[in-house]
Short mmCIF file of N, CA, C and O in Angstrom, two decimals:
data_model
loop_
_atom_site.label_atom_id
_atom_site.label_comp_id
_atom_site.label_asym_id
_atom_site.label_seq_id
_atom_site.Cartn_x
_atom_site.Cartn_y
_atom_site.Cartn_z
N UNK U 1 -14.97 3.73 29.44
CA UNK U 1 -13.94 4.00 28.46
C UNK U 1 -13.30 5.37 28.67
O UNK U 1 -12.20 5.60 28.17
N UNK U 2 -14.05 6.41 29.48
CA UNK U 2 -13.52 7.70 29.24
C UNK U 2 -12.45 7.47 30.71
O UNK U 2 -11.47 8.21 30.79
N UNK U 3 -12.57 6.91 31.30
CA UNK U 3 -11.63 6.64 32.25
C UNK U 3 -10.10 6.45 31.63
O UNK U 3 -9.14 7.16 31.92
N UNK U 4 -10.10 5.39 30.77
CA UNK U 4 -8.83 4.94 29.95
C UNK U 4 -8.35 6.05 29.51
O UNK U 4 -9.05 7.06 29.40
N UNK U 5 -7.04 6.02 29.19
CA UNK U 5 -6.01 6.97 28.52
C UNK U 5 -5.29 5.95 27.29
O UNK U 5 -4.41 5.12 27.53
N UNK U 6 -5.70 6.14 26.31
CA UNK U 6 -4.70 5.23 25.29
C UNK U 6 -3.83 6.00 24.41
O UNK U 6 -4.09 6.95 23.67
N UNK U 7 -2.62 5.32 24.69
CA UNK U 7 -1.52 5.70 23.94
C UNK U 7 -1.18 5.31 22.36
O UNK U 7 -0.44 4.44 21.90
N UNK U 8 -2.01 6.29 21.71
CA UNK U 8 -1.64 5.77 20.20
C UNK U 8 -1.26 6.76 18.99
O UNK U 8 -1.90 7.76 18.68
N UNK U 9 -0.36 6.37 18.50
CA UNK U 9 0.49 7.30 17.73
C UNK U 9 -1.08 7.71 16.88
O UNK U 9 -2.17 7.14 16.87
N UNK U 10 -0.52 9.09 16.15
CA UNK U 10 -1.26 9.82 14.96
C UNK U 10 -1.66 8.63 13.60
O UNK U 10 -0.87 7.83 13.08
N UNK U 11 -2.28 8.72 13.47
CA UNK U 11 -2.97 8.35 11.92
C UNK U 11 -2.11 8.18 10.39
O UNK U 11 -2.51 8.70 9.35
N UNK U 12 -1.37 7.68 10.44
CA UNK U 12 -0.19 7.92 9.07
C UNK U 12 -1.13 7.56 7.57
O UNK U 12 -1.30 6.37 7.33
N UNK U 13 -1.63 8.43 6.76
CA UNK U 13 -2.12 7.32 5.97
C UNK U 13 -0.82 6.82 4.56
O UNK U 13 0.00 7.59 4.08
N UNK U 14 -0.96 5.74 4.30
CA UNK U 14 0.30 5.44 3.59
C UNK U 14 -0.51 4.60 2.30
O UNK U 14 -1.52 3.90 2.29
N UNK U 15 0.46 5.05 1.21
CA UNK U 15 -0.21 4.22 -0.32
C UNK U 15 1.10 3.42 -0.56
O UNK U 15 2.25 3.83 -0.76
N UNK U 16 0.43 1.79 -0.46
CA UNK U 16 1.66 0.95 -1.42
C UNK U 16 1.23 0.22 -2.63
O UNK U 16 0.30 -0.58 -2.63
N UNK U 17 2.11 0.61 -3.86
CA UNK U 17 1.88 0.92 -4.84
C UNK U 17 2.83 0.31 -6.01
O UNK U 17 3.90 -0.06 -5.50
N UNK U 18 2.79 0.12 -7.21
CA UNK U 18 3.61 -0.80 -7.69
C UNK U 18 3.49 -0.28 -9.39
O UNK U 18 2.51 0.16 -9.99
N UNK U 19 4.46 -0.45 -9.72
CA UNK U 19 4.60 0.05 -11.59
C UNK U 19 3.51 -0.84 -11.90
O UNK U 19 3.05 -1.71 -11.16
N UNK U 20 3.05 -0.44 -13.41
CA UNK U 20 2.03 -0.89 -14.04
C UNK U 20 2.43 -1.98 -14.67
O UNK U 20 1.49 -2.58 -15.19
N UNK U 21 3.82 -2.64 -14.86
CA UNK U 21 3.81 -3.68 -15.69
C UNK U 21 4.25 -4.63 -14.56
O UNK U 21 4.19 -5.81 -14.87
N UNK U 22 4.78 -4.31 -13.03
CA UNK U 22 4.61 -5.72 -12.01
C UNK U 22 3.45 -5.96 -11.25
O UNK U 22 3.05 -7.10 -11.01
N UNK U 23 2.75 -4.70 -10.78
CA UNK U 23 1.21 -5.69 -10.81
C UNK U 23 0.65 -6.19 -12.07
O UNK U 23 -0.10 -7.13 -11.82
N UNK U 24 0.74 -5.89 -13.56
CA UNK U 24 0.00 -6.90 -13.80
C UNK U 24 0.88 -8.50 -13.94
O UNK U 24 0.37 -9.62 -14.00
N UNK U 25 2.24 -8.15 -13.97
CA UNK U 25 2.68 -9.63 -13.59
C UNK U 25 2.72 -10.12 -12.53
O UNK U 25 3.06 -11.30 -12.35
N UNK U 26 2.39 -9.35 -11.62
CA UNK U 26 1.80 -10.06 -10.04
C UNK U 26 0.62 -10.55 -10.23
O UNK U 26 0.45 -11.60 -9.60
N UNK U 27 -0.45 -10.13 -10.98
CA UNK U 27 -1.84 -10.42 -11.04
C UNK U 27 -1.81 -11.50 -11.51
O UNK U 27 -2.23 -12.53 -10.97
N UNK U 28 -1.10 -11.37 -13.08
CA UNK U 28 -1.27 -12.72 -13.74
C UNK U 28 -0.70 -13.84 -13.72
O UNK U 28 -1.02 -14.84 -14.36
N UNK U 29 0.39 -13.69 -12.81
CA UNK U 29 1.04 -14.99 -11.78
C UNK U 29 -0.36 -15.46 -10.71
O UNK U 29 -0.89 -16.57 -10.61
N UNK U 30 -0.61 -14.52 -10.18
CA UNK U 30 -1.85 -15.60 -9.10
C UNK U 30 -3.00 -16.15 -9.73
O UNK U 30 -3.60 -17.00 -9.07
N UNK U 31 -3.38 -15.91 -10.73
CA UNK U 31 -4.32 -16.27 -11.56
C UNK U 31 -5.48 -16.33 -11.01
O UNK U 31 -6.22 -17.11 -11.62
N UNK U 32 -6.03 -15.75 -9.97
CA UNK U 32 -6.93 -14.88 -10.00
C UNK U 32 -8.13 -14.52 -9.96
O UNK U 32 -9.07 -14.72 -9.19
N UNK U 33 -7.92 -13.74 -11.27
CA UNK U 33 -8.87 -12.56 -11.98
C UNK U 33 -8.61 -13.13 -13.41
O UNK U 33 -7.55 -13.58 -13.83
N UNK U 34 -9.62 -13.03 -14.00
CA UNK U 34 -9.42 -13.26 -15.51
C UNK U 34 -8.52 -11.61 -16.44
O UNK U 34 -8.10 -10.63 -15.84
N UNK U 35 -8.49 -11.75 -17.31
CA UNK U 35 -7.59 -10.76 -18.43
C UNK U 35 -8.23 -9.38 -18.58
O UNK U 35 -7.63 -8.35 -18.88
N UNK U 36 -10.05 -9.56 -18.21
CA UNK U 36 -10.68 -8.23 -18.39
C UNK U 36 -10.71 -7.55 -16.49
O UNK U 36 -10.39 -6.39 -16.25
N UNK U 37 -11.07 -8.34 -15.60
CA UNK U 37 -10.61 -8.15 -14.15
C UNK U 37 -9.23 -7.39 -14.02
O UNK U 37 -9.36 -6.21 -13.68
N UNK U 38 -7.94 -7.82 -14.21
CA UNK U 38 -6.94 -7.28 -14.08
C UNK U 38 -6.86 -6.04 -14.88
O UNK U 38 -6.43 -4.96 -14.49
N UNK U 39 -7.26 -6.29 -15.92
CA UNK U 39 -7.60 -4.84 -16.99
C UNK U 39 -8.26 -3.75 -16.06
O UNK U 39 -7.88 -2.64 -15.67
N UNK U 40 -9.11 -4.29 -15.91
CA UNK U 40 -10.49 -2.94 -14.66
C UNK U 40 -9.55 -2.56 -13.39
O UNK U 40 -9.35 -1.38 -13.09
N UNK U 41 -8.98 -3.65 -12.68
CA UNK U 41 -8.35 -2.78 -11.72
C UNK U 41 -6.84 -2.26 -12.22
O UNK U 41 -6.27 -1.34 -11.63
N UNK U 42 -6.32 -2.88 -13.26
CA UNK U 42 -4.88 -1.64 -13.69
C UNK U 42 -5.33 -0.72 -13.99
O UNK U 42 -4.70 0.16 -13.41
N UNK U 43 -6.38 -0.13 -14.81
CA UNK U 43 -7.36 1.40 -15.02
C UNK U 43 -7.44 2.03 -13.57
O UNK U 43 -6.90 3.11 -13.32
N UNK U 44 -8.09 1.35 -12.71
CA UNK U 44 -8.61 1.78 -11.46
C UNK U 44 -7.26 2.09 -10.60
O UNK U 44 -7.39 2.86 -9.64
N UNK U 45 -6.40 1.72 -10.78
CA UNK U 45 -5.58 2.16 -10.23
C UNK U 45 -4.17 3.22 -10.86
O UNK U 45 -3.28 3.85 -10.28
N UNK U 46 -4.44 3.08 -11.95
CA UNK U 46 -3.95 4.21 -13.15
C UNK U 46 -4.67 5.64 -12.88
O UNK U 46 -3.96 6.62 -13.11
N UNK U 47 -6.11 5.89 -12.37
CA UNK U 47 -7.07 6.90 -12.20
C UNK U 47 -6.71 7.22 -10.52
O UNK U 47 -6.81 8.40 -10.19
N UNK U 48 -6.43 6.54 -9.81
CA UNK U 48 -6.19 7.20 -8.39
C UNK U 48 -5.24 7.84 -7.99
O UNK U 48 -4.12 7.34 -8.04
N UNK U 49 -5.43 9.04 -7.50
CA UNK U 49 -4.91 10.05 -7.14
C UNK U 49 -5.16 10.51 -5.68
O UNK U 49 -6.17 11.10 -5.31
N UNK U 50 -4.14 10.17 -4.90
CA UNK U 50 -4.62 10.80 -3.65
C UNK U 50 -3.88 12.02 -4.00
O UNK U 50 -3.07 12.56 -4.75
N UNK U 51 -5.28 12.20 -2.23
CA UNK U 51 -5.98 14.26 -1.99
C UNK U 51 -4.92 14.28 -0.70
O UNK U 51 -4.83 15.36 -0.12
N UNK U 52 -4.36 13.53 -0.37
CA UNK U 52 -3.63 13.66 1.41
C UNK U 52 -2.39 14.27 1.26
O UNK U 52 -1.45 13.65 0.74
N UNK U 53 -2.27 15.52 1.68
CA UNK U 53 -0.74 15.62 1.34
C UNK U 53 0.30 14.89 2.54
O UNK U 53 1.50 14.94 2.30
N UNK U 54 -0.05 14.36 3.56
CA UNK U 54 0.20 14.29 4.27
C UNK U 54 0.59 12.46 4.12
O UNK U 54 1.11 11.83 5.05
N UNK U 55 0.27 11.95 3.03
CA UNK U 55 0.22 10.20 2.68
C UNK U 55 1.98 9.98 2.17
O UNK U 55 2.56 10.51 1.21
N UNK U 56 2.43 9.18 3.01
CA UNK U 56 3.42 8.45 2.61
C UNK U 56 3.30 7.34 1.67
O UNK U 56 2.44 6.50 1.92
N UNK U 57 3.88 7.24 0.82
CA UNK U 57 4.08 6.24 -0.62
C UNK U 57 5.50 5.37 -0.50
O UNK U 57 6.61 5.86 -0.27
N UNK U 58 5.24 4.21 -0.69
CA UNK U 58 5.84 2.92 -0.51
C UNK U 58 5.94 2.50 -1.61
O UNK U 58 4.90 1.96 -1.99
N UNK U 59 7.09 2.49 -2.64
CA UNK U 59 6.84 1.84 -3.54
C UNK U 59 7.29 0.18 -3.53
O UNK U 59 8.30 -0.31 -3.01
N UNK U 60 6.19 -0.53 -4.29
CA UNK U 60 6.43 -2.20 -4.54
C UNK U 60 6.52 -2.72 -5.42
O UNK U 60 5.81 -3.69 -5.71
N UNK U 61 7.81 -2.03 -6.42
CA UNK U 61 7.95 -2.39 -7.33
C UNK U 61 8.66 -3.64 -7.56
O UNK U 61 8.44 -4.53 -8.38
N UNK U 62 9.98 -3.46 -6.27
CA UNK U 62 10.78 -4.25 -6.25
C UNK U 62 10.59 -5.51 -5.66
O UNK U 62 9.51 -6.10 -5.57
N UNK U 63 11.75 -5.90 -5.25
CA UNK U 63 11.16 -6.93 -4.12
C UNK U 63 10.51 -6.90 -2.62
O UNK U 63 11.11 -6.51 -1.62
N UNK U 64 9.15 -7.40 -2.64
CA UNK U 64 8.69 -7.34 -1.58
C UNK U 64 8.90 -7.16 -0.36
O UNK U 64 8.25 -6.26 0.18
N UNK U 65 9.80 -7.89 0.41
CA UNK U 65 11.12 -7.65 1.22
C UNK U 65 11.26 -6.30 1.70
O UNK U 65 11.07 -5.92 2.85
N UNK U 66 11.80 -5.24 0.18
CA UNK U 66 12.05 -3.73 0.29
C UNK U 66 11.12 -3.43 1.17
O UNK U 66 11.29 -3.18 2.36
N UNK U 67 9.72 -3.46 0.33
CA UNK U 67 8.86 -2.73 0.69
C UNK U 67 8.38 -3.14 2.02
O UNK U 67 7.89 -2.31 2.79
N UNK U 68 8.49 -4.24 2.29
CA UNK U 68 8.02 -4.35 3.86
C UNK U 68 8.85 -3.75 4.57
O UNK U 68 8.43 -3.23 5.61
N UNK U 69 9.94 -3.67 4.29
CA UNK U 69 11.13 -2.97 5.79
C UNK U 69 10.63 -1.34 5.46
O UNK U 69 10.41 -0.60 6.41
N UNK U 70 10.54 -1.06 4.65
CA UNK U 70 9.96 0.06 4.09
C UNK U 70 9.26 0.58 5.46
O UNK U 70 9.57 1.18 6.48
N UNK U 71 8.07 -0.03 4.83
CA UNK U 71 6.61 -0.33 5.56
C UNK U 71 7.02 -0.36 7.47
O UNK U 71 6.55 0.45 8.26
N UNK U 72 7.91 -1.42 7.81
CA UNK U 72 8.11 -1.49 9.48
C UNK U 72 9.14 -0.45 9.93
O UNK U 72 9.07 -0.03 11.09
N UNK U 73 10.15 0.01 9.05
CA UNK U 73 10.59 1.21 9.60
C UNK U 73 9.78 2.77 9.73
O UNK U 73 9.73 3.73 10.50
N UNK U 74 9.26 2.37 8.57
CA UNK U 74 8.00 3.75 9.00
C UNK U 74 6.98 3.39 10.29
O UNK U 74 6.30 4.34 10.69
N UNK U 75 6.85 2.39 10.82
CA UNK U 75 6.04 1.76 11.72
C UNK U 75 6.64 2.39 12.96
O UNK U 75 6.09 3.19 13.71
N UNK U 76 8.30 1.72 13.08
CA UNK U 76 8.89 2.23 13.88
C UNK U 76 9.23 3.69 14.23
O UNK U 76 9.24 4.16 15.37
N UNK U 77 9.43 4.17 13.38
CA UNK U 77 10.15 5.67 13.19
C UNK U 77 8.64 6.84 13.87
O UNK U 77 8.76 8.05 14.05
N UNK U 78 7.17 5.92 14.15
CA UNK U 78 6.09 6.62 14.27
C UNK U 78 5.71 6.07 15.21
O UNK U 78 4.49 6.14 15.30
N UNK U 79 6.27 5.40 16.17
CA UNK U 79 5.35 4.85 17.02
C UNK U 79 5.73 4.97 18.26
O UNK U 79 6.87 4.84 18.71
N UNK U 80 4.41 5.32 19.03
CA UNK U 80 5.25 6.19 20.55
C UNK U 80 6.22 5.78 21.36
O UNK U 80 6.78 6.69 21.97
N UNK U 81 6.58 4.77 21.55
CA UNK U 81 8.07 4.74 22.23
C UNK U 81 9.41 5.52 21.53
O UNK U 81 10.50 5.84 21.99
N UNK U 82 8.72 5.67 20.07
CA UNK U 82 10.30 6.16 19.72
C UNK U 82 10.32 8.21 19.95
O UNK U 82 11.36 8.84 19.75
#
């Protein structure tokens, strides 16, 4: 392995993330998790706070769509050919 040379971009860490009232209507459209489940993780995710200053945030509030081109232009815009 130490022979190899691999070409791979830096580490991006990225949070995608969504208002509190469309995940839980995302949640409670897939049905799931029961009413106290979705409860525990909207808390759990109400309490997280990233430490990275360095973390890009994606929001998914909107339509999914957004956030994926979102998501592949940051892919692109970081990845060693460009």
């Amino acid at each position: 392995f130490a022979s190899h040379k691999l070409d791979i971009a830096p580490l991006i860490p990225v949070l995608i993330t969504a208002r509190r009232d469309v995940l839980l209507h995302r949640l409670t459209t897939r049905e799931r998790e029961d009413a106290a489940a979705i409860e525990t993780r909207l808390k759990r995710a109400e309490k997280f706070t990233p430490a990275d200053l360095a973390l890009v945030t994606i929001d998914n509030s909107g339509a999914t769509e957004s956030a994926g081109e979102s998501f592949l232009a940051l892919l692109i815009e970081h990845s060693p050919a460009s």
